[in-house]
Amino acid sequence: MNLTEKIARDIRVVLQTLEYPEVPIVIEIPPEPKLGDRSCTIALALAKPLKRKPRDIAETIAAALPQLENGYRVEIASPGFLNFFFSDEIYHALLKEALDIGAEYGSSQLGLGEKRLFEYVSANPTGPMNIVSARAAAIGDSLVKLQRKAGFDAYSEFYVNDTGKQVKLLGESVRARAAEVQGGIAEIPEGGYHGDYIIDLATAALAEMGDQVKVISDEELGRWSADKIMATQRTILQEYGVEFDRWYRESELYDAKMPQKTLEKLRSAGHIYEEDGATYFRSSDFGDDEDRVVVTSDGRPTYYLPDIAYHLDKAERGFKKAIDLLGPDHHGHGKRMQAAMRALALGDDFLEIIIVQQVNLMRAGIPVRMSKRAGEIVSMKELLDEVGADAAKQIFLSRRWSSHLDFDIEAAKDRSERSPVFYLQYAHARICSIFCKADGRAYNTDHLNRINTEEERNLLRSLSIFPDVVASAAMQYAPNRVNSYLNELATVFSQFYHHCRVITEDDGLTSARLAMCRAVQIVLKEGLRLLGMSAPEKM
RNA sequence: GCGCCCGUAGCUCAACGGAUAGAGCAUCGGCCUUCUAAGCCGAGGGUUCCGGGUUCGAGCCCCGGCGGGCGUACCA
């Protein structure tokens, strides 16, 4: 039962009966409980086409709605809002349902089982992951969970660029450091990697391969190093609580000759030409600013070709939509990929690009200067070790992905005792504690009529909103809405907690209030799960 | 130059095109003999960068500025 849909259905029927023009029906949550449990602005939207006053239209619609028999009453507020107030019976039924289905509460079939693939992080295996990766990981992971809850068949992938020029450079850098470890001088190549982790890799390579390090090719050494880095990335992400359904290696594409096949496909469609010895894709025919090289004049494919192949493969594996989370430094890439998708006739809405904006790392208000060249970066691992996964995720997931956010390490740590994530977890732990204190007294729904304070009613209202929040967060890729909602729920619960004693001599009232607590516990736990955060039972 | 993103309270950020623009932090003042005070109650704090436009209604959409960030490779 979805209360919002119920109202939308009733309004739709009324609009048809009255033969009003078809306009989208939008149901909202009023800004405060006094204004009702749900509201609709349909009368405002109909004012123009009907050439009548919004208030008159609202009254006509209200009169035609099956209010009492469907468990609500309607008030009209200026300039023409239809405000819906649910009956106690409706709320009690909803509470019973939530208790009955538990963690399934809030799930829906909006996605109709559509197969979707989320690709995120996809950090190059040439160095430590940075803070933007941590942000993307938190968002991507939550999006997949949200979309699954909303009925999509959603999956996650981490694409690994384990071939190409950068990997060769990685190999050269490691070789240089290996020479240094053995007492020589490190001659790190132009554009190579300087970080200390290269020394660690060199040491590990020497330990594992001995003098073989000197004779294998740059590519082989680079590939070996990339594998090590990739394994580390996987471990760090696991500790962060983010697991991928698949790590898809660029080299797998080559093994399956997919870049070549993709090139031929584009060529036979007439989108490929040669110039100055290089092979170009005519991407400007499909919205790109200029044509792009897909094979260089010395015969190497650029990153672009296998990436097109990868996306073609996503479509061929049956995904109806591919959603890529990209860093701000790759936003130019989006246009190119869209151009390729069009050239391959995959449709304009197959690929959706989400640019996860940058993170300005601060420490006590002072920007932390990050220089990749000098290897002076705060890695994702260092960040997580310092502030903790839950606190970091909370910061990332309380903002829209499009916001350029300031992440203050000291603030994240200093406030850790009173941080927003603790507020949510505390509410959950507090409920667990109540059930401990209840000492075997169970909740039940036989005495819900004992629920009648303002705080209790606000709590029911908040609980009823959860399915709407999940749906909108999933459809609009907005995990931050779940975070906002959970904060609101925790606040309303705290108010309830302070005004309504749960465990009393009154068995009927106790059982009803325990039922409320259980429902809040279910939603808090499920909400935290959707955000990838833990829900401790004790704090 | 061109392209993308951002500009909201002292700070960090919210706000499906809707009602009096909200939270947290910070500041100030109350509340622990009662289920977790990591909490609750209250106060102060705003020209939503500026100027036009669309709309019954704009922080949100469109145009033009200003400011900041990023991108503009035969790197990824």
Coordinates of C-alpha atoms (C1' of nucleotides) in Angstrom, one line a residue:
Chain A
M1 CA 0.0 0.0 0.0
N2 CA 1.4 3.3 -1.0
L3 CA -0.6 6.2 0.4
T4 CA 0.7 8.7 -2.1
E5 CA -0.2 6.5 -5.1
K6 CA -3.6 5.9 -3.6
I7 CA -4.4 9.6 -3.6
A8 CA -3.0 10.1 -7.1
R9 CA -5.3 7.3 -8.3
D10 CA -8.3 8.9 -6.7
I11 CA -7.5 12.3 -8.3
R12 CA -6.9 10.7 -11.7
V13 CA -10.4 9.2 -11.5
V14 CA -12.0 12.4 -10.5
L15 CA -10.2 14.3 -13.3
Q16 CA -11.6 11.8 -15.8
T17 CA -15.1 12.0 -14.4
L18 CA -15.1 15.7 -14.6
E19 CA -13.5 15.6 -18.0
Y20 CA -10.7 17.9 -17.1
P21 CA -7.7 18.2 -19.3
E22 CA -4.8 15.8 -18.7
V23 CA -2.1 17.4 -16.6
P24 CA 0.5 15.6 -14.5
I25 CA -0.7 14.9 -11.0
V26 CA 1.9 15.8 -8.5
I27 CA 1.5 14.7 -4.9
E28 CA 3.7 16.5 -2.3
I29 CA 4.6 16.2 1.3
P30 CA 3.4 19.5 2.9
P31 CA 6.2 21.4 4.7
E32 CA 4.6 20.9 8.1
P33 CA 2.1 18.5 9.6
K34 CA -0.5 21.2 10.2
L35 CA -0.9 21.5 6.4
G36 CA -1.7 17.8 6.1
D37 CA -0.2 14.5 5.3
R38 CA -0.1 15.0 1.5
S39 CA -1.0 17.8 -0.8
C40 CA -1.8 18.3 -4.4
T41 CA -1.5 21.4 -6.6
I42 CA -3.6 20.1 -9.4
A43 CA -6.1 22.9 -9.0
L44 CA -3.4 25.5 -9.6
A45 CA -2.3 23.8 -12.7
L46 CA -5.8 23.6 -14.1
A47 CA -6.7 27.2 -13.5
K48 CA -5.4 28.4 -16.8
P49 CA -6.8 25.7 -19.1
L50 CA -10.2 25.8 -17.4
K51 CA -10.1 29.6 -17.0
R52 CA -11.5 29.3 -13.5
K53 CA -10.3 30.2 -10.1
P54 CA -8.0 27.6 -8.5
R55 CA -10.0 27.6 -5.4
D56 CA -13.2 26.8 -7.2
I57 CA -11.5 24.0 -9.0
A58 CA -10.1 22.6 -5.8
E59 CA -13.6 22.7 -4.3
T60 CA -15.1 20.8 -7.2
I61 CA -12.4 18.2 -7.0
A62 CA -12.6 17.8 -3.2
A63 CA -16.4 17.3 -3.5
A64 CA -15.9 14.5 -6.0
L65 CA -13.2 12.7 -4.0
P66 CA -14.2 9.6 -2.1
Q67 CA -12.7 11.0 1.1
L68 CA -14.1 9.2 4.1
E69 CA -14.5 5.8 2.4
N70 CA -10.8 5.9 1.3
G71 CA -9.5 7.0 4.7
Y72 CA -8.7 10.7 4.4
R73 CA -10.3 14.1 4.5
V74 CA -9.4 17.1 2.3
E75 CA -9.0 20.7 3.2
I76 CA -8.5 23.5 0.7
A77 CA -5.9 26.1 1.4
S78 CA -5.2 29.2 -0.5
P79 CA -4.5 29.8 -3.3
G80 CA -5.8 26.3 -4.2
F81 CA -3.9 23.6 -2.5
L82 CA -5.7 20.3 -1.8
N83 CA -4.4 19.1 1.6
F84 CA -5.0 15.5 2.6
F85 CA -5.3 14.3 6.1
F86 CA -5.2 10.6 6.7
S87 CA -7.4 8.8 9.2
D88 CA -6.0 6.9 12.1
E89 CA -7.2 3.7 10.5
I90 CA -5.1 4.3 7.4
Y91 CA -2.0 5.0 9.5
H92 CA -2.6 2.0 11.7
A93 CA -3.0 -0.2 8.6
L94 CA 0.3 1.2 7.2
L95 CA 2.1 0.6 10.5
K96 CA 0.9 -3.0 10.5
E97 CA 2.1 -3.5 7.0
A98 CA 5.5 -2.1 7.8
L99 CA 5.9 -4.4 10.8
D100 CA 4.7 -7.3 8.7
I101 CA 7.1 -6.9 5.8
G102 CA 10.0 -5.4 7.8
A103 CA 13.0 -4.5 5.6
E104 CA 10.8 -4.8 2.5
Y105 CA 8.9 -1.7 3.6
G106 CA 9.6 1.0 1.1
S107 CA 10.4 -1.3 -1.8
S108 CA 8.6 -0.9 -5.0
Q109 CA 8.4 -2.2 -8.6
L110 CA 8.9 1.2 -10.2
G111 CA 11.9 -0.1 -12.1
L112 CA 9.9 -3.1 -13.6
G113 CA 13.0 -5.2 -13.4
E114 CA 14.9 -3.3 -16.0
K115 CA 18.6 -4.2 -16.2
R116 CA 20.9 -1.4 -15.4
L117 CA 24.6 -1.1 -14.9
F118 CA 26.3 1.5 -12.7
E119 CA 30.0 2.1 -13.3
Y120 CA 31.8 4.1 -10.8
V121 CA 35.2 4.7 -9.2
S122 CA 37.1 3.0 -12.1
A123 CA 40.2 4.5 -10.7
N124 CA 43.3 3.9 -12.8
P125 CA 45.5 1.1 -11.4
T126 CA 48.5 3.4 -11.5
G127 CA 48.3 5.0 -8.1
P128 CA 46.4 5.4 -4.8
M129 CA 42.7 6.3 -5.0
N130 CA 41.9 9.8 -3.9
I131 CA 39.0 11.4 -2.1
V132 CA 36.9 11.8 -5.2
S133 CA 37.0 8.0 -5.5
A134 CA 35.7 7.7 -2.0
R135 CA 32.9 10.1 -2.8
A136 CA 32.0 8.2 -6.0
A137 CA 32.1 4.9 -4.2
A138 CA 29.7 6.0 -1.6
I139 CA 27.3 7.5 -4.1
G140 CA 27.5 4.6 -6.6
D141 CA 27.0 2.0 -3.9
S142 CA 24.0 3.8 -2.5
L143 CA 22.5 4.3 -6.0
V144 CA 22.7 0.6 -6.8
K145 CA 21.0 -0.3 -3.5
L146 CA 18.3 2.3 -4.0
Q147 CA 17.6 1.2 -7.5
R148 CA 17.3 -2.4 -6.5
K149 CA 14.9 -1.4 -3.8
A150 CA 12.9 0.5 -6.4
G151 CA 12.6 -2.5 -8.6
F152 CA 15.5 -2.2 -11.0
D153 CA 17.8 -5.1 -11.7
A154 CA 20.9 -3.0 -11.0
Y155 CA 24.5 -4.0 -11.0
S156 CA 27.9 -2.4 -10.3
E157 CA 31.2 -2.5 -12.2
F158 CA 34.7 -1.1 -11.7
Y159 CA 36.4 -0.7 -15.1
V160 CA 40.2 -1.2 -14.9
N161 CA 42.4 0.4 -17.4
D162 CA 45.1 -2.2 -17.1
T163 CA 46.7 -1.6 -20.6
G164 CA 48.0 1.3 -22.5
K165 CA 50.5 4.1 -22.2
Q166 CA 49.9 4.8 -18.5
V167 CA 50.5 1.2 -17.5
K168 CA 53.7 1.2 -19.5
L169 CA 54.8 4.4 -17.7
L170 CA 53.9 2.6 -14.4
G171 CA 56.2 -0.2 -15.4
E172 CA 59.0 2.2 -16.3
S173 CA 58.6 4.0 -13.0
V174 CA 58.7 0.8 -11.0
R175 CA 61.8 -0.3 -12.9
A176 CA 63.5 3.0 -12.1
R177 CA 62.7 2.6 -8.5
A178 CA 63.9 -1.0 -8.5
A179 CA 67.3 0.2 -9.8
E180 CA 67.3 2.7 -6.9
V181 CA 66.5 0.0 -4.3
Q182 CA 69.4 -2.0 -5.6
G183 CA 71.7 1.0 -5.0
G184 CA 71.5 2.7 -8.4
I185 CA 69.9 6.0 -9.3
A186 CA 66.2 6.2 -10.0
E187 CA 65.6 7.7 -13.4
I188 CA 61.8 8.2 -13.4
P189 CA 60.6 8.7 -16.9
E190 CA 59.0 11.9 -18.2
G191 CA 55.4 11.9 -17.0
G192 CA 56.1 8.9 -14.8
Y193 CA 54.9 8.2 -11.3
H194 CA 56.8 9.5 -8.3
G195 CA 54.9 8.4 -5.2
D196 CA 56.4 6.3 -2.4
Y197 CA 54.1 3.5 -3.3
I198 CA 56.3 3.0 -6.4
I199 CA 59.2 2.2 -4.2
D200 CA 57.0 -0.4 -2.3
L201 CA 56.0 -1.9 -5.6
A202 CA 59.6 -2.1 -6.8
T203 CA 60.7 -3.8 -3.5
A204 CA 57.8 -6.3 -3.9
A205 CA 58.7 -6.9 -7.5
L206 CA 62.3 -7.6 -6.7
A207 CA 61.3 -9.9 -3.9
E208 CA 58.9 -11.8 -6.1
M209 CA 60.8 -11.8 -9.4
G210 CA 64.4 -11.1 -8.5
D211 CA 66.4 -10.1 -11.5
Q212 CA 63.5 -10.9 -13.8
V213 CA 62.4 -7.3 -13.1
K214 CA 65.3 -6.1 -15.3
V215 CA 64.4 -8.2 -18.3
I216 CA 60.7 -8.3 -18.6
S217 CA 59.1 -5.6 -20.7
D218 CA 57.8 -2.3 -19.4
E219 CA 54.3 -3.5 -20.3
E220 CA 54.7 -6.7 -18.3
L221 CA 56.1 -5.0 -15.3
G222 CA 53.4 -2.3 -15.6
R223 CA 50.7 -5.0 -15.8
W224 CA 52.2 -6.8 -12.8
S225 CA 52.2 -3.5 -10.8
A226 CA 48.7 -2.6 -11.9
D227 CA 47.5 -6.0 -10.6
K228 CA 49.0 -5.3 -7.2
I229 CA 47.4 -1.8 -7.1
M230 CA 44.1 -3.2 -8.2
A231 CA 44.2 -5.8 -5.4
T232 CA 44.9 -3.0 -2.9
Q233 CA 42.0 -0.9 -4.3
R234 CA 39.7 -3.8 -3.9
T235 CA 40.8 -4.3 -0.3
I236 CA 40.3 -0.6 0.6
L237 CA 36.9 -0.5 -1.0
Q238 CA 35.9 -3.6 0.8
E239 CA 36.9 -2.0 4.1
Y240 CA 34.8 0.9 3.1
G241 CA 31.9 -1.4 2.6
V242 CA 31.7 -1.1 -1.2
E243 CA 31.8 -4.2 -3.3
F244 CA 31.4 -4.5 -7.0
D245 CA 29.5 -7.1 -8.9
R246 CA 32.4 -7.2 -11.4
W247 CA 35.8 -5.8 -12.0
Y248 CA 36.0 -5.5 -15.7
R249 CA 39.5 -5.3 -17.1
E250 CA 40.3 -3.4 -20.3
S251 CA 42.6 -6.3 -21.1
E252 CA 39.6 -8.7 -21.2
L253 CA 38.2 -6.6 -24.0
Y254 CA 41.4 -7.0 -26.0
D255 CA 41.4 -10.8 -25.3
A256 CA 38.0 -10.9 -26.8
K257 CA 39.1 -8.6 -29.7
M258 CA 36.3 -6.3 -28.9
P259 CA 38.1 -3.0 -29.7
Q260 CA 38.9 -4.3 -33.1
K261 CA 35.3 -5.5 -33.7
T262 CA 34.0 -2.1 -32.5
L263 CA 36.3 -0.3 -34.8
E264 CA 35.1 -2.4 -37.7
K265 CA 31.5 -1.8 -36.8
L266 CA 32.1 1.9 -36.8
R267 CA 34.1 1.7 -40.0
S268 CA 31.5 -0.2 -41.9
A269 CA 28.9 2.4 -40.8
G270 CA 31.2 5.0 -42.4
H271 CA 32.2 6.8 -39.2
I272 CA 35.9 6.1 -39.5
Y273 CA 38.7 7.8 -41.5
E274 CA 42.4 8.0 -41.6
E275 CA 44.5 11.2 -41.4
D276 CA 48.2 11.7 -40.8
G277 CA 48.5 8.0 -40.2
A278 CA 46.0 8.1 -37.3
T279 CA 42.6 6.6 -37.3
Y280 CA 39.7 9.0 -36.4
F281 CA 36.2 8.5 -35.3
R282 CA 33.9 11.1 -36.8
S283 CA 32.5 12.0 -33.4
S284 CA 31.7 15.6 -34.5
D285 CA 28.9 14.1 -36.6
F286 CA 27.3 13.1 -33.3
G287 CA 27.6 16.1 -31.1
D288 CA 31.2 16.1 -30.2
D289 CA 33.3 19.3 -30.6
E290 CA 35.8 17.6 -32.9
D291 CA 36.7 14.2 -34.3
R292 CA 38.7 12.0 -32.0
V293 CA 41.7 9.7 -32.6
V294 CA 40.9 6.0 -31.8
V295 CA 44.1 4.5 -33.1
T296 CA 47.3 6.5 -33.0
S297 CA 49.7 6.8 -35.9
D298 CA 52.0 4.2 -34.3
G299 CA 49.2 1.7 -34.2
R300 CA 48.1 2.0 -30.5
P301 CA 44.4 2.3 -29.7
T302 CA 43.7 5.3 -27.5
Y303 CA 41.7 4.7 -24.3
Y304 CA 38.7 5.9 -26.2
L305 CA 38.3 2.9 -28.5
P306 CA 38.2 0.1 -25.8
D307 CA 35.9 2.3 -23.7
I308 CA 33.5 2.5 -26.6
A309 CA 33.8 -1.3 -26.9
Y310 CA 33.1 -1.6 -23.2
H311 CA 30.0 0.4 -23.5
L312 CA 28.9 -1.6 -26.5
D313 CA 29.4 -4.7 -24.5
K314 CA 27.2 -3.3 -21.7
A315 CA 24.4 -3.1 -24.3
E316 CA 25.1 -6.5 -25.7
R317 CA 25.0 -8.0 -22.2
G318 CA 21.4 -6.9 -22.0
F319 CA 21.6 -3.7 -19.9
K320 CA 18.9 -1.2 -20.9
K321 CA 20.8 1.6 -19.4
A322 CA 24.4 2.4 -18.4
I323 CA 25.0 5.0 -15.7
D324 CA 28.6 6.2 -15.4
L325 CA 29.8 8.2 -12.5
L326 CA 32.7 10.3 -13.7
G327 CA 35.1 12.6 -11.9
P328 CA 35.0 16.3 -12.8
D329 CA 38.3 16.0 -14.7
H330 CA 36.6 13.6 -17.1
H331 CA 33.5 15.6 -18.0
G332 CA 34.8 16.1 -21.5
H333 CA 34.7 12.3 -21.9
G334 CA 30.9 12.3 -21.5
K335 CA 30.3 14.1 -24.8
R336 CA 32.6 11.7 -26.6
M337 CA 31.0 8.6 -25.2
Q338 CA 27.5 9.9 -26.0
A339 CA 28.7 10.6 -29.6
A340 CA 29.9 7.0 -29.8
M341 CA 26.6 5.7 -28.4
R342 CA 24.7 7.5 -31.1
A343 CA 27.0 6.3 -33.8
L344 CA 26.3 2.8 -32.6
A345 CA 22.6 3.5 -32.6
L346 CA 22.2 2.7 -28.9
G347 CA 19.8 5.5 -28.4
D348 CA 20.2 8.9 -26.7
D349 CA 19.1 7.6 -23.3
F350 CA 21.2 4.4 -23.1
L351 CA 24.1 6.1 -21.4
E352 CA 23.6 8.5 -18.6
I353 CA 26.6 10.4 -17.2
I354 CA 26.7 11.6 -13.7
I355 CA 29.6 14.0 -12.9
V356 CA 30.6 13.6 -9.3
Q357 CA 32.1 16.9 -8.5
Q358 CA 35.4 17.6 -6.8
V359 CA 36.1 17.5 -3.1
N360 CA 38.2 20.2 -1.6
L361 CA 40.1 18.6 1.2
M362 CA 40.6 20.9 4.2
R363 CA 42.2 20.6 7.5
A364 CA 40.8 22.9 10.2
G365 CA 39.7 25.4 7.5
I366 CA 43.0 25.4 5.6
P367 CA 43.0 23.8 2.1
V368 CA 45.2 20.7 1.8
R369 CA 47.3 21.3 -1.3
M370 CA 47.3 18.2 -3.5
S371 CA 50.1 17.7 -5.9
K372 CA 49.9 14.4 -7.7
R373 CA 53.3 14.9 -9.4
A374 CA 55.1 15.2 -6.1
G375 CA 53.1 12.4 -4.7
E376 CA 51.6 14.7 -2.0
I377 CA 48.1 13.6 -1.9
V378 CA 45.8 12.4 0.8
S379 CA 44.8 9.0 -0.3
M380 CA 41.4 7.5 0.2
K381 CA 42.9 5.0 2.6
E382 CA 44.5 7.7 4.7
L383 CA 41.3 9.6 4.8
L384 CA 39.2 6.6 5.9
D385 CA 41.7 5.6 8.5
E386 CA 41.5 9.1 9.9
V387 CA 37.8 9.8 9.9
G388 CA 36.1 6.4 9.5
A389 CA 33.9 5.0 6.8
D390 CA 30.5 5.9 8.2
A391 CA 31.5 9.5 8.9
A392 CA 33.0 9.9 5.5
K393 CA 30.0 8.4 3.7
Q394 CA 27.7 10.6 5.7
I395 CA 29.4 13.7 4.5
F396 CA 29.4 12.5 0.9
L397 CA 25.8 11.3 0.9
S398 CA 24.4 14.4 2.6
R399 CA 25.3 16.5 -0.5
R400 CA 24.1 16.3 -4.0
W401 CA 26.7 14.8 -6.3
S402 CA 26.8 18.0 -8.3
S403 CA 28.0 20.2 -5.4
H404 CA 31.6 21.0 -5.1
L405 CA 32.1 20.1 -1.5
D406 CA 34.6 21.1 1.2
F407 CA 35.7 18.1 3.2
D408 CA 37.3 19.2 6.4
I409 CA 39.2 16.3 8.0
E410 CA 39.4 18.0 11.4
A411 CA 35.7 18.9 11.4
A412 CA 34.8 15.3 10.4
K413 CA 36.9 14.0 13.2
D414 CA 36.3 16.6 15.9
R415 CA 32.6 16.3 15.6
S416 CA 32.7 12.6 15.3
E417 CA 31.1 12.4 18.7
R418 CA 28.2 14.5 17.6
S419 CA 28.3 14.0 13.9
P420 CA 25.1 13.6 11.9
V421 CA 25.8 9.9 11.3
F422 CA 26.0 9.4 15.1
Y423 CA 22.6 11.1 15.4
L424 CA 21.0 8.5 13.2
Q425 CA 22.9 5.6 14.8
Y426 CA 22.1 6.8 18.2
A427 CA 18.4 6.9 17.5
H428 CA 18.6 3.3 16.3
A429 CA 20.7 2.1 19.3
R430 CA 18.3 3.9 21.6
I431 CA 15.4 1.9 20.2
C432 CA 17.3 -1.3 20.6
S433 CA 17.9 -0.3 24.2
I434 CA 14.2 0.1 24.7
F435 CA 13.5 -3.4 23.5
C436 CA 16.2 -4.7 25.9
K437 CA 14.5 -2.8 28.7
A438 CA 11.1 -4.1 27.6
D439 CA 12.4 -7.4 28.9
G440 CA 10.2 -9.7 26.8
R441 CA 7.2 -7.5 26.6
A442 CA 6.3 -7.6 22.9
Y443 CA 4.9 -5.0 20.6
N444 CA 1.6 -5.7 19.0
T445 CA -0.9 -3.8 17.0
D446 CA -4.1 -4.6 19.0
H447 CA -4.0 -1.3 20.9
L448 CA -3.0 1.2 18.2
N449 CA -6.1 3.3 19.1
R450 CA -4.1 4.3 22.3
I451 CA -1.9 6.3 20.0
N452 CA -3.1 9.8 20.0
T453 CA -0.5 12.4 20.9
E454 CA 0.8 14.9 18.5
E455 CA 4.3 13.3 18.6
E456 CA 3.0 9.9 17.8
R457 CA 1.0 11.2 14.9
N458 CA 4.0 13.0 13.5
L459 CA 5.9 9.8 13.8
L460 CA 3.3 7.9 11.8
R461 CA 3.4 10.6 9.2
S462 CA 7.2 10.4 8.9
L463 CA 7.1 6.6 8.6
S464 CA 4.6 6.9 5.8
I465 CA 6.9 9.0 3.8
F466 CA 9.7 6.5 3.6
P467 CA 8.4 4.7 0.4
D468 CA 8.2 8.1 -1.4
V469 CA 11.7 9.0 -0.3
V470 CA 13.1 5.8 -1.6
A471 CA 11.3 6.2 -4.9
S472 CA 12.4 9.7 -5.6
A473 CA 15.9 9.1 -4.4
A474 CA 16.2 6.1 -6.7
M475 CA 14.6 7.7 -9.7
Q476 CA 16.5 10.9 -9.4
Y477 CA 19.8 9.5 -8.3
A478 CA 19.7 11.4 -5.0
P479 CA 20.9 9.4 -2.0
N480 CA 21.1 12.7 -0.1
R481 CA 17.4 12.7 0.1
V482 CA 17.5 9.5 2.1
N483 CA 20.0 11.1 4.5
S484 CA 17.8 14.2 4.9
Y485 CA 14.8 12.0 5.5
L486 CA 16.5 9.8 8.1
N487 CA 17.6 12.9 10.0
E488 CA 14.0 14.1 10.1
L489 CA 12.7 10.7 11.2
A490 CA 15.3 10.6 13.9
T491 CA 14.3 14.0 15.1
V492 CA 10.7 13.2 15.2
F493 CA 11.5 10.0 17.0
S494 CA 13.6 11.8 19.6
Q495 CA 10.7 14.2 20.2
F496 CA 8.4 11.2 20.6
Y497 CA 10.9 9.6 23.0
H498 CA 11.1 12.6 25.2
H499 CA 7.4 13.2 25.3
C500 CA 6.0 9.7 25.4
R501 CA 7.3 7.1 27.7
V502 CA 7.3 3.8 26.0
I503 CA 7.5 1.2 28.8
T504 CA 4.9 1.8 31.4
E505 CA 2.5 -0.1 33.7
D506 CA -0.1 0.3 31.0
D507 CA 0.3 -2.9 28.9
G508 CA -1.9 -1.8 26.0
L509 CA -0.2 1.6 25.6
T510 CA 3.2 -0.1 26.0
S511 CA 2.5 -2.6 23.3
A512 CA 1.3 0.1 20.9
R513 CA 4.3 2.3 21.5
L514 CA 6.7 -0.6 21.1
A515 CA 5.1 -1.2 17.7
M516 CA 5.9 2.4 16.8
C517 CA 9.5 1.9 18.0
R518 CA 9.8 -1.3 16.0
A519 CA 8.7 0.4 12.8
V520 CA 11.1 3.3 13.3
Q521 CA 13.9 0.8 14.0
I522 CA 13.1 -1.0 10.7
V523 CA 13.2 2.2 8.7
L524 CA 16.3 3.6 10.3
K525 CA 18.2 0.3 9.8
E526 CA 17.0 -0.1 6.2
G527 CA 17.7 3.6 5.5
L528 CA 21.2 3.3 6.9
R529 CA 21.7 0.2 4.8
L530 CA 20.7 2.1 1.7
L531 CA 23.4 4.6 2.5
G532 CA 25.9 1.9 3.2
M533 CA 26.2 2.8 6.8
S534 CA 26.1 0.6 9.9
A535 CA 23.2 0.5 12.4
P536 CA 24.8 -0.4 15.7
E537 CA 22.6 -1.8 18.4
K538 CA 24.6 -0.3 21.2
M539 CA 26.6 2.9 21.4
Chain B
rG1 C1' 38.5 31.9 -26.5
rC2 C1' 35.1 27.7 -26.1
rG3 C1' 32.6 23.8 -22.9
rC4 C1' 30.9 21.7 -18.1
rC5 C1' 29.9 22.5 -12.7
rC6 C1' 29.1 25.7 -8.5
rG7 C1' 27.4 30.5 -6.1
rU8 C1' 21.5 30.0 -0.4
rA9 C1' 22.4 32.1 7.5
rG10 C1' 29.2 33.5 10.4
rC11 C1' 30.8 28.1 8.4
rU12 C1' 29.4 23.3 5.8
rC13 C1' 25.2 22.2 3.1
rA14 C1' 19.5 21.0 2.1
rA15 C1' 15.0 22.5 -0.4
rC16 C1' 9.9 16.8 -7.3
rG17 C1' 8.6 24.7 -10.4
rG18 C1' 4.7 25.4 -4.9
rA19 C1' 2.7 27.4 1.1
rU20 C1' 6.4 31.5 6.3
rA21 C1' 13.7 29.3 2.1
rG22 C1' 15.3 24.7 6.2
rA23 C1' 19.1 21.5 9.0
rG24 C1' 23.9 20.7 11.3
rC25 C1' 28.1 23.3 13.3
rA26 C1' 29.2 27.9 15.8
rU27 C1' 26.9 31.8 19.5
rC28 C1' 23.3 32.6 23.7
rG29 C1' 19.6 30.6 27.4
rG30 C1' 16.8 26.4 29.8
rC31 C1' 16.2 20.6 30.9
rC32 C1' 19.5 14.5 33.6
rU33 C1' 16.0 10.9 41.3
rU34 C1' 12.1 8.2 35.2
rC35 C1' 13.3 3.4 28.8
rU36 C1' 20.9 5.9 26.3
rA37 C1' 21.9 14.1 27.8
rA38 C1' 25.9 11.1 21.3
rG39 C1' 19.4 13.7 23.6
rC40 C1' 15.3 17.4 24.2
rC41 C1' 13.2 22.7 24.5
rG42 C1' 14.0 27.9 23.2
rA43 C1' 16.7 32.6 21.0
rG44 C1' 19.4 35.3 17.5
rG45 C1' 21.1 35.1 12.4
rG46 C1' 18.8 35.7 4.8
rU47 C1' 18.6 41.3 -1.0
rU48 C1' 19.1 32.7 -2.2
rC49 C1' 25.9 36.8 -6.4
rC50 C1' 23.7 40.9 -9.9
rG51 C1' 20.2 42.4 -14.0
rG52 C1' 16.3 41.1 -17.3
rG53 C1' 12.6 37.3 -18.9
rU54 C1' 9.0 32.9 -18.8
rU55 C1' 5.0 31.3 -15.2
rC56 C1' -1.0 31.6 -11.4
rG57 C1' 3.7 30.8 -8.6
rA58 C1' 11.2 31.0 -9.6
rG59 C1' 16.7 29.6 -4.9
rC60 C1' 15.3 26.1 -9.0
rC61 C1' 13.6 27.2 -15.9
rC62 C1' 15.6 30.9 -20.2
rC63 C1' 19.0 35.1 -21.7
rG64 C1' 23.0 38.5 -20.2
rG65 C1' 26.7 39.7 -16.7
rC66 C1' 30.1 38.9 -12.1
rG67 C1' 32.9 35.5 -9.0
rG68 C1' 35.2 30.5 -8.1
rG69 C1' 36.5 25.4 -9.8
rC70 C1' 37.5 22.0 -13.7
rG71 C1' 38.2 20.7 -18.7
rU72 C1' 39.7 21.8 -23.7
rA73 C1' 45.8 15.3 -26.0
rC74 C1' 47.8 10.6 -31.2
rC75 C1' 47.0 10.7 -21.4
rA76 C1' 42.9 8.1 -18.9

